[in-house]
mmCIF file of C-alpha atoms in Angstrom:
data_model
loop_
_atom_site.group_PDB
_atom_site.id
_atom_site.type_symbol
_atom_site.label_atom_id
_atom_site.label_comp_id
_atom_site.label_asym_id
_atom_site.label_seq_id
_atom_site.Cartn_x
_atom_site.Cartn_y
_atom_site.Cartn_z
ATOM 1 C CA UNK A 1 -20.884 -11.615 -12.163
ATOM 2 C CA UNK A 2 -22.985 -10.521 -15.133
ATOM 3 C CA UNK A 3 -21.411 -7.552 -16.877
ATOM 4 C CA UNK A 4 -23.715 -7.477 -19.858
ATOM 5 C CA UNK A 5 -24.584 -3.860 -20.531
ATOM 6 C CA UNK A 6 -28.301 -3.200 -20.673
ATOM 7 C CA UNK A 7 -29.030 -0.401 -23.137
ATOM 8 C CA UNK A 8 -31.695 0.920 -20.811
ATOM 9 C CA UNK A 9 -29.401 0.839 -17.810
ATOM 10 C CA UNK A 10 -28.833 4.495 -17.030
ATOM 11 C CA UNK A 11 -25.954 5.426 -14.739
ATOM 12 C CA UNK A 12 -26.855 6.046 -11.128
ATOM 13 C CA UNK A 13 -25.596 9.173 -9.489
ATOM 14 C CA UNK A 14 -23.251 8.569 -6.542
ATOM 15 C CA UNK A 15 -24.836 8.641 -3.102
ATOM 16 C CA UNK A 16 -25.063 12.027 -1.431
ATOM 17 C CA UNK A 17 -22.822 10.876 1.420
ATOM 18 C CA UNK A 18 -19.969 9.921 -0.872
ATOM 19 C CA UNK A 19 -20.330 13.094 -2.923
ATOM 20 C CA UNK A 20 -20.284 15.275 0.178
ATOM 21 C CA UNK A 21 -17.158 13.473 1.387
ATOM 22 C CA UNK A 22 -15.460 14.099 -1.955
ATOM 23 C CA UNK A 23 -16.504 17.742 -1.875
ATOM 24 C CA UNK A 24 -15.182 18.339 1.640
ATOM 25 C CA UNK A 25 -11.859 16.687 0.818
ATOM 26 C CA UNK A 26 -11.216 17.626 -2.800
ATOM 27 C CA UNK A 27 -12.589 21.164 -3.110
ATOM 28 C CA UNK A 28 -10.607 22.818 -0.255
ATOM 29 C CA UNK A 29 -7.414 20.986 -1.203
ATOM 30 C CA UNK A 30 -7.770 21.838 -4.877
ATOM 31 C CA UNK A 31 -8.352 25.543 -4.320
ATOM 32 C CA UNK A 32 -5.542 25.651 -1.747
ATOM 33 C CA UNK A 33 -3.268 24.028 -4.297
ATOM 34 C CA UNK A 34 -4.169 26.554 -7.004
ATOM 35 C CA UNK A 35 -3.711 29.474 -4.603
ATOM 36 C CA UNK A 36 -0.309 28.116 -3.567
ATOM 37 C CA UNK A 37 0.832 27.747 -7.176
ATOM 38 C CA UNK A 38 -0.258 31.297 -7.996
ATOM 39 C CA UNK A 39 1.441 32.761 -4.916
ATOM 40 C CA UNK A 40 4.710 30.866 -5.381
ATOM 41 C CA UNK A 41 4.985 31.302 -9.151
ATOM 42 C CA UNK A 42 8.242 33.208 -9.677
ATOM 43 C CA UNK A 43 8.088 33.855 -13.413
ATOM 44 C CA UNK A 44 5.461 36.597 -13.533
ATOM 45 C CA UNK A 45 8.063 39.116 -14.684
ATOM 46 C CA UNK A 46 9.207 36.849 -17.532
ATOM 47 C CA UNK A 47 5.613 36.128 -18.491
ATOM 48 C CA UNK A 48 4.666 39.821 -18.599
ATOM 49 C CA UNK A 49 7.802 40.694 -20.555
ATOM 50 C CA UNK A 50 7.183 37.894 -23.034
ATOM 51 C CA UNK A 51 3.509 38.851 -23.327
ATOM 52 C CA UNK A 52 4.385 42.439 -24.239
ATOM 53 C CA UNK A 53 6.662 41.207 -27.019
ATOM 54 C CA UNK A 54 3.992 39.082 -28.678
ATOM 55 C CA UNK A 55 2.558 40.194 -31.993
ATOM 56 C CA UNK A 56 -1.150 39.991 -32.736
ATOM 57 C CA UNK A 57 -0.595 37.233 -35.296
ATOM 58 C CA UNK A 58 0.891 34.964 -32.621
ATOM 59 C CA UNK A 59 -2.430 34.838 -30.753
ATOM 60 C CA UNK A 60 -3.809 32.603 -33.508
ATOM 61 C CA UNK A 61 -1.545 29.877 -32.105
ATOM 62 C CA UNK A 62 -2.987 30.370 -28.612
ATOM 63 C CA UNK A 63 -6.512 30.268 -30.010
ATOM 64 C CA UNK A 64 -5.716 26.968 -31.718
ATOM 65 C CA UNK A 65 -4.477 25.549 -28.395
ATOM 66 C CA UNK A 66 -7.797 26.393 -26.733
ATOM 67 C CA UNK A 67 -9.809 25.047 -29.668
ATOM 68 C CA UNK A 68 -8.060 21.695 -29.311
ATOM 69 C CA UNK A 69 -8.771 21.471 -25.562
ATOM 70 C CA UNK A 70 -12.408 20.275 -25.898
ATOM 71 C CA UNK A 71 -11.292 17.797 -28.572
ATOM 72 C CA UNK A 72 -8.673 16.500 -26.136
ATOM 73 C CA UNK A 73 -11.266 16.043 -23.380
ATOM 74 C CA UNK A 74 -13.907 14.569 -25.701
ATOM 75 C CA UNK A 75 -11.461 11.968 -26.998
ATOM 76 C CA UNK A 76 -10.666 10.947 -23.422
ATOM 77 C CA UNK A 77 -14.385 10.798 -22.597
ATOM 78 C CA UNK A 78 -15.044 8.749 -25.750
ATOM 79 C CA UNK A 79 -12.310 6.316 -24.772
ATOM 80 C CA UNK A 80 -13.747 5.979 -21.255
ATOM 81 C CA UNK A 81 -17.262 5.497 -22.636
ATOM 82 C CA UNK A 82 -15.963 2.798 -24.975
ATOM 83 C CA UNK A 83 -14.052 1.060 -22.181
ATOM 84 C CA UNK A 84 -16.969 0.859 -19.761
ATOM 85 C CA UNK A 85 -19.537 -0.010 -22.454
ATOM 86 C CA UNK A 86 -18.982 -3.703 -21.745
ATOM 87 C CA UNK A 87 -20.207 -3.323 -18.177
ATOM 88 C CA UNK A 88 -22.455 -0.252 -18.291
ATOM 89 C CA UNK A 89 -23.823 2.012 -20.995
ATOM 90 C CA UNK A 90 -22.848 5.654 -20.421
ATOM 91 C CA UNK A 91 -23.889 8.738 -22.308
ATOM 92 C CA UNK A 92 -20.929 10.757 -23.580
ATOM 93 C CA UNK A 93 -21.854 13.579 -21.185
ATOM 94 C CA UNK A 94 -21.738 11.180 -18.207
ATOM 95 C CA UNK A 95 -18.385 9.826 -19.372
ATOM 96 C CA UNK A 96 -17.095 13.399 -19.651
ATOM 97 C CA UNK A 97 -18.288 14.175 -16.122
ATOM 98 C CA UNK A 98 -16.427 11.140 -14.831
ATOM 99 C CA UNK A 99 -13.246 12.190 -16.640
ATOM 100 C CA UNK A 100 -13.400 15.764 -15.321
ATOM 101 C CA UNK A 101 -14.169 14.780 -11.731
ATOM 102 C CA UNK A 102 -11.400 12.178 -12.012
ATOM 103 C CA UNK A 103 -8.928 14.953 -12.810
ATOM 104 C CA UNK A 104 -10.106 16.774 -9.685
ATOM 105 C CA UNK A 105 -9.704 13.713 -7.446
ATOM 106 C CA UNK A 106 -6.361 12.712 -8.927
ATOM 107 C CA UNK A 107 -4.350 15.887 -8.524
ATOM 108 C CA UNK A 108 -2.912 14.987 -5.083
ATOM 109 C CA UNK A 109 -1.838 11.436 -5.925
ATOM 110 C CA UNK A 110 1.343 10.150 -7.627
ATOM 111 C CA UNK A 111 0.908 10.194 -11.410
ATOM 112 C CA UNK A 112 -2.786 10.999 -10.776
ATOM 113 C CA UNK A 113 -3.776 7.453 -9.884
ATOM 114 C CA UNK A 114 -6.527 9.004 -7.750
ATOM 115 C CA UNK A 115 -8.442 9.696 -10.966
ATOM 116 C CA UNK A 116 -10.057 6.291 -10.571
ATOM 117 C CA UNK A 117 -11.992 7.573 -7.536
ATOM 118 C CA UNK A 118 -13.755 10.253 -9.539
ATOM 119 C CA UNK A 119 -14.364 8.030 -12.544
ATOM 120 C CA UNK A 120 -15.873 5.068 -10.726
ATOM 121 C CA UNK A 121 -18.126 7.281 -8.612
ATOM 122 C CA UNK A 122 -20.262 7.786 -11.725
ATOM 123 C CA UNK A 123 -20.681 4.067 -12.302
ATOM 124 C CA UNK A 124 -23.346 1.966 -10.660
ATOM 125 C CA UNK A 125 -22.138 0.535 -7.308
ATOM 126 C CA UNK A 126 -22.025 -3.039 -8.620
ATOM 127 C CA UNK A 127 -19.679 -1.964 -11.433
ATOM 128 C CA UNK A 128 -17.193 0.104 -9.453
ATOM 129 C CA UNK A 129 -14.681 -2.665 -8.777
ATOM 130 C CA UNK A 130 -14.559 -3.399 -12.487
ATOM 131 C CA UNK A 131 -14.327 0.350 -13.058
ATOM 132 C CA UNK A 132 -11.094 0.465 -11.046
ATOM 133 C CA UNK A 133 -9.578 -2.140 -13.361
ATOM 134 C CA UNK A 134 -10.796 -0.299 -16.446
ATOM 135 C CA UNK A 135 -9.342 2.991 -15.196
ATOM 136 C CA UNK A 136 -5.953 1.293 -14.889
ATOM 137 C CA UNK A 137 -6.413 -0.206 -18.362
ATOM 138 C CA UNK A 138 -7.219 3.266 -19.677
ATOM 139 C CA UNK A 139 -3.928 4.591 -18.317
ATOM 140 C CA UNK A 140 -2.041 1.605 -19.703
ATOM 141 C CA UNK A 141 -3.277 2.262 -23.241
ATOM 142 C CA UNK A 142 -2.153 5.897 -23.096
ATOM 143 C CA UNK A 143 1.266 4.906 -21.716
ATOM 144 C CA UNK A 144 1.722 2.354 -24.498
ATOM 145 C CA UNK A 145 1.186 5.140 -27.034
ATOM 146 C CA UNK A 146 3.584 7.409 -25.123
ATOM 147 C CA UNK A 147 6.309 4.767 -25.353
ATOM 148 C CA UNK A 148 5.466 3.678 -28.898
ATOM 149 C CA UNK A 149 5.868 7.245 -30.179
ATOM 150 C CA UNK A 150 8.386 8.477 -27.632
ATOM 151 C CA UNK A 151 11.097 5.808 -27.837
ATOM 152 C CA UNK A 152 11.828 6.243 -31.582
ATOM 153 C CA UNK A 153 11.788 10.035 -31.148
ATOM 154 C CA UNK A 154 14.118 9.793 -28.159
ATOM 155 C CA UNK A 155 16.450 7.461 -30.074
ATOM 156 C CA UNK A 156 16.674 10.019 -32.889
ATOM 157 C CA UNK A 157 17.239 12.772 -30.338
ATOM 158 C CA UNK A 158 20.120 10.891 -28.687
ATOM 159 C CA UNK A 159 21.618 9.837 -32.007
ATOM 160 C CA UNK A 160 21.768 13.446 -33.191
ATOM 161 C CA UNK A 161 23.280 14.740 -29.931
ATOM 162 C CA UNK A 162 25.557 11.953 -28.745
ATOM 163 C CA UNK A 163 28.294 14.352 -27.715
ATOM 164 C CA UNK A 164 26.074 16.174 -25.191
ATOM 165 C CA UNK A 165 24.112 13.231 -23.771
ATOM 166 C CA UNK A 166 25.342 10.595 -21.349
ATOM 167 C CA UNK A 167 25.597 7.258 -23.108
ATOM 168 C CA UNK A 168 23.841 5.404 -20.287
ATOM 169 C CA UNK A 169 20.644 7.017 -21.584
ATOM 170 C CA UNK A 170 20.648 4.355 -24.295
ATOM 171 C CA UNK A 171 20.163 1.731 -21.569
ATOM 172 C CA UNK A 172 17.087 3.633 -20.423
ATOM 173 C CA UNK A 173 15.723 3.514 -23.967
ATOM 174 C CA UNK A 174 16.345 -0.209 -24.316
ATOM 175 C CA UNK A 175 14.531 -0.798 -21.032
ATOM 176 C CA UNK A 176 11.593 1.301 -22.226
ATOM 177 C CA UNK A 177 11.495 -0.550 -25.545
ATOM 178 C CA UNK A 178 11.536 -3.891 -23.725
ATOM 179 C CA UNK A 179 8.801 -2.597 -21.451
ATOM 180 C CA UNK A 180 6.750 -1.591 -24.497
ATOM 181 C CA UNK A 181 7.004 -5.094 -25.944
ATOM 182 C CA UNK A 182 6.024 -6.580 -22.585
ATOM 183 C CA UNK A 183 3.135 -4.135 -22.151
ATOM 184 C CA UNK A 184 1.937 -4.861 -25.678
ATOM 185 C CA UNK A 185 1.950 -8.610 -25.098
ATOM 186 C CA UNK A 186 0.183 -8.306 -21.750
ATOM 187 C CA UNK A 187 -2.293 -5.747 -23.114
ATOM 188 C CA UNK A 188 -3.554 -7.868 -25.991
ATOM 189 C CA UNK A 189 -3.558 -11.035 -23.887
ATOM 190 C CA UNK A 190 -5.571 -9.460 -21.059
ATOM 191 C CA UNK A 191 -8.836 -11.204 -22.028
ATOM 192 C CA UNK A 192 -7.055 -14.577 -21.985
ATOM 193 C CA UNK A 193 -5.339 -13.804 -18.666
ATOM 194 C CA UNK A 194 -8.699 -12.830 -17.207
ATOM 195 C CA UNK A 195 -10.265 -16.148 -18.205
ATOM 196 C CA UNK A 196 -7.287 -18.023 -16.733
ATOM 197 C CA UNK A 197 -7.564 -16.111 -13.461
ATOM 198 C CA UNK A 198 -11.258 -16.847 -13.252
ATOM 199 C CA UNK A 199 -10.452 -20.561 -13.300
ATOM 200 C CA UNK A 200 -7.878 -20.283 -10.518
ATOM 201 C CA UNK A 201 -8.466 -20.890 -6.825
ATOM 202 C CA UNK A 202 -8.268 -17.138 -6.186
ATOM 203 C CA UNK A 203 -11.014 -16.357 -8.672
ATOM 204 C CA UNK A 204 -13.714 -15.545 -6.131
ATOM 205 C CA UNK A 205 -11.526 -12.916 -4.462
ATOM 206 C CA UNK A 206 -10.552 -11.074 -7.634
ATOM 207 C CA UNK A 207 -13.390 -11.916 -10.009
ATOM 208 C CA UNK A 208 -15.193 -8.625 -9.409
ATOM 209 C CA UNK A 209 -12.060 -6.780 -10.558
ATOM 210 C CA UNK A 210 -10.848 -8.983 -13.415
ATOM 211 C CA UNK A 211 -13.949 -10.584 -14.920
ATOM 212 C CA UNK A 212 -14.628 -7.504 -17.055
ATOM 213 C CA UNK A 213 -11.366 -7.975 -18.989
ATOM 214 C CA UNK A 214 -12.607 -11.198 -20.556
ATOM 215 C CA UNK A 215 -15.309 -9.210 -22.380
ATOM 216 C CA UNK A 216 -12.864 -7.419 -24.682
ATOM 217 C CA UNK A 217 -11.707 -8.696 -28.036
ATOM 218 C CA UNK A 218 -8.436 -7.725 -29.681
ATOM 219 C CA UNK A 219 -10.447 -5.500 -32.019
ATOM 220 C CA UNK A 220 -11.894 -3.667 -29.003
ATOM 221 C CA UNK A 221 -8.414 -3.098 -27.586
ATOM 222 C CA UNK A 222 -7.104 -1.876 -30.946
ATOM 223 C CA UNK A 223 -9.990 0.604 -31.177
ATOM 224 C CA UNK A 224 -9.277 1.931 -27.680
ATOM 225 C CA UNK A 225 -5.578 2.221 -28.507
ATOM 226 C CA UNK A 226 -6.368 4.201 -31.667
ATOM 227 C CA UNK A 227 -8.427 6.665 -29.621
ATOM 228 C CA UNK A 228 -5.421 7.017 -27.300
ATOM 229 C CA UNK A 229 -3.244 7.693 -30.336
ATOM 230 C CA UNK A 230 -5.660 10.374 -31.537
ATOM 231 C CA UNK A 231 -5.557 12.081 -28.152
ATOM 232 C CA UNK A 232 -1.754 11.876 -28.126
ATOM 233 C CA UNK A 233 -1.605 13.627 -31.497
ATOM 234 C CA UNK A 234 -3.920 16.343 -30.173
ATOM 235 C CA UNK A 235 -1.941 17.222 -27.049
ATOM 236 C CA UNK A 236 1.391 17.053 -28.896
ATOM 237 C CA UNK A 237 -0.082 19.470 -31.443
ATOM 238 C CA UNK A 238 -1.239 21.726 -28.614
ATOM 239 C CA UNK A 239 2.282 21.824 -27.211
ATOM 240 C CA UNK A 240 3.710 22.685 -30.633
ATOM 241 C CA UNK A 241 1.174 25.496 -31.044
ATOM 242 C CA UNK A 242 1.989 26.833 -27.566
ATOM 243 C CA UNK A 243 5.688 26.868 -28.406
ATOM 244 C CA UNK A 244 4.923 28.802 -31.589
ATOM 245 C CA UNK A 245 2.763 31.213 -29.578
ATOM 246 C CA UNK A 246 5.786 32.072 -27.417
ATOM 247 C CA UNK A 247 7.960 32.458 -30.491
ATOM 248 C CA UNK A 248 9.938 29.221 -30.218
ATOM 249 C CA UNK A 249 10.900 28.430 -33.798
ATOM 250 C CA UNK A 250 11.063 24.664 -34.337
ATOM 251 C CA UNK A 251 11.061 22.875 -37.659
ATOM 252 C CA UNK A 252 8.546 20.066 -38.087
ATOM 253 C CA UNK A 253 11.354 17.505 -37.815
ATOM 254 C CA UNK A 254 12.626 19.052 -34.582
ATOM 255 C CA UNK A 255 9.101 19.131 -33.151
ATOM 256 C CA UNK A 256 8.462 15.475 -34.059
ATOM 257 C CA UNK A 257 11.647 14.529 -32.206
ATOM 258 C CA UNK A 258 11.577 16.828 -29.185
ATOM 259 C CA UNK A 259 7.899 16.917 -28.166
ATOM 260 C CA UNK A 260 7.357 13.106 -27.982
ATOM 261 C CA UNK A 261 10.705 12.826 -26.163
ATOM 262 C CA UNK A 262 9.602 15.424 -23.617
ATOM 263 C CA UNK A 263 6.288 13.652 -23.001
ATOM 264 C CA UNK A 264 8.098 10.308 -22.699
ATOM 265 C CA UNK A 265 10.296 11.642 -19.888
ATOM 266 C CA UNK A 266 7.364 13.355 -18.160
ATOM 267 C CA UNK A 267 5.230 10.199 -18.310
ATOM 268 C CA UNK A 268 7.795 7.982 -16.624
ATOM 269 C CA UNK A 269 8.894 10.443 -13.956
ATOM 270 C CA UNK A 270 6.890 9.847 -10.758
ATOM 271 C CA UNK A 271 5.218 13.149 -9.914
ATOM 272 C CA UNK A 272 2.249 14.673 -8.161
ATOM 273 C CA UNK A 273 0.034 16.983 -10.182
ATOM 274 C CA UNK A 274 1.116 19.967 -8.101
ATOM 275 C CA UNK A 275 4.770 19.386 -9.098
ATOM 276 C CA UNK A 276 4.014 18.307 -12.667
ATOM 277 C CA UNK A 277 4.365 21.838 -14.028
ATOM 278 C CA UNK A 278 7.962 22.103 -12.786
ATOM 279 C CA UNK A 279 8.866 18.675 -14.167
ATOM 280 C CA UNK A 280 7.197 19.399 -17.503
ATOM 281 C CA UNK A 281 8.937 22.763 -17.905
ATOM 282 C CA UNK A 282 12.310 21.320 -16.873
ATOM 283 C CA UNK A 283 12.138 18.506 -19.416
ATOM 284 C CA UNK A 284 10.930 20.910 -22.087
ATOM 285 C CA UNK A 285 13.955 23.143 -21.504
ATOM 286 C CA UNK A 286 16.287 20.131 -21.378
ATOM 287 C CA UNK A 287 15.048 18.550 -24.622
ATOM 288 C CA UNK A 288 13.605 21.363 -26.733
ATOM 289 C CA UNK A 289 16.365 23.691 -25.562
ATOM 290 C CA UNK A 290 18.813 21.605 -27.590
ATOM 291 C CA UNK A 291 17.106 22.892 -30.745
ATOM 292 C CA UNK A 292 16.396 26.422 -29.527
ATOM 293 C CA UNK A 293 18.171 28.767 -27.144
ATOM 294 C CA UNK A 294 14.906 30.462 -26.096
ATOM 295 C CA UNK A 295 14.933 28.934 -22.628
ATOM 296 C CA UNK A 296 12.453 31.335 -21.017
ATOM 297 C CA UNK A 297 9.948 30.936 -23.853
ATOM 298 C CA UNK A 298 10.219 27.140 -23.714
ATOM 299 C CA UNK A 299 9.702 27.102 -19.939
ATOM 300 C CA UNK A 300 6.684 29.403 -20.228
ATOM 301 C CA UNK A 301 5.207 27.232 -22.985
ATOM 302 C CA UNK A 302 5.592 24.171 -20.753
ATOM 303 C CA UNK A 303 3.883 25.973 -17.893
ATOM 304 C CA UNK A 304 1.044 27.337 -20.020
ATOM 305 C CA UNK A 305 0.240 24.019 -21.699
ATOM 306 C CA UNK A 306 -0.075 22.601 -18.184
ATOM 307 C CA UNK A 307 -2.470 25.417 -17.276
ATOM 308 C CA UNK A 308 -4.609 24.742 -20.340
ATOM 309 C CA UNK A 309 -4.656 20.944 -20.266
ATOM 310 C CA UNK A 310 -4.728 20.388 -16.510
ATOM 311 C CA UNK A 311 -5.820 23.447 -14.532
ATOM 312 C CA UNK A 312 -8.795 24.355 -16.744
ATOM 313 C CA UNK A 313 -10.197 20.768 -16.745
ATOM 314 C CA UNK A 314 -9.477 20.639 -12.995
ATOM 315 C CA UNK A 315 -11.561 23.759 -12.392
ATOM 316 C CA UNK A 316 -14.385 22.439 -14.565
ATOM 317 C CA UNK A 317 -14.206 19.125 -12.706
ATOM 318 C CA UNK A 318 -14.470 20.945 -9.379
ATOM 319 C CA UNK A 319 -17.559 22.789 -10.628
ATOM 320 C CA UNK A 320 -19.121 19.495 -11.754
ATOM 321 C CA UNK A 321 -18.339 17.946 -8.373
ATOM 322 C CA UNK A 322 -19.673 20.933 -6.434
ATOM 323 C CA UNK A 323 -22.955 20.976 -8.401
ATOM 324 C CA UNK A 324 -23.585 17.266 -7.962
ATOM 325 C CA UNK A 325 -26.213 17.162 -5.220
ATOM 326 C CA UNK A 326 -28.287 14.053 -5.808
#
């Protein structure tokens, strides 16, 4: 299969039938989900109380969180554009549409694996099988960064609080570190593995999915990983700003230990998007609460960063999906 990307090859819009199917499935479920979360949210009193106690100067932190949101999304779109450039040339706006619709289609699946449906729908039909593989590769690069930054932070966290943490947690860290090494080896050897698979007797069955991997050099993979690192820095910074908005006073050292540790635990806990807010807030209280006794503020910060970084892009993705009529 020829994956060479023609510079004049503009992305084709998904067929009307497929788009209508996505609309009828995703839109009602998504709005039902949001209505359910709003109706069952039991911390309105705490939120209102906390809101009344905020000073005007604290709203600068909230403004900074919102200013970083488009940077967060643009970095993800840039990474997706870079990934698929080997098989199809996308404009940044088309890559962003795919990312946003992917968030909308992934909210009901474990760890949002359903994002691949939304992303590949904006690729040409002949490239969608490769697009599935590249979506998985995209997630792998972000998880590598999560582990690369999270394991050292978690080790420091455990080392400084040995008396209050079960020692079998160290086994978990060693397993994650070993997994990071394995992921790193597999990640940078993917082009070689792809060429080996294409020479095997099963090549015809899987070639449409794996052939694209042989197009990437180690330099390409490093560049994609660096974009993932940039995005990681952005959403960790957003979380820190949200904590400061709610008055949680963390030193820079405490933030560099607790926030990557929280994201590490969240990343490797199987969740659905509709339960992610509870998991995120629970881990935030568990980890960040060691450094600060402001449990309510920490929980609210965890909830609000989820609203900003997931619910807002989800709503935008639903609008993009609803307006797609070609």
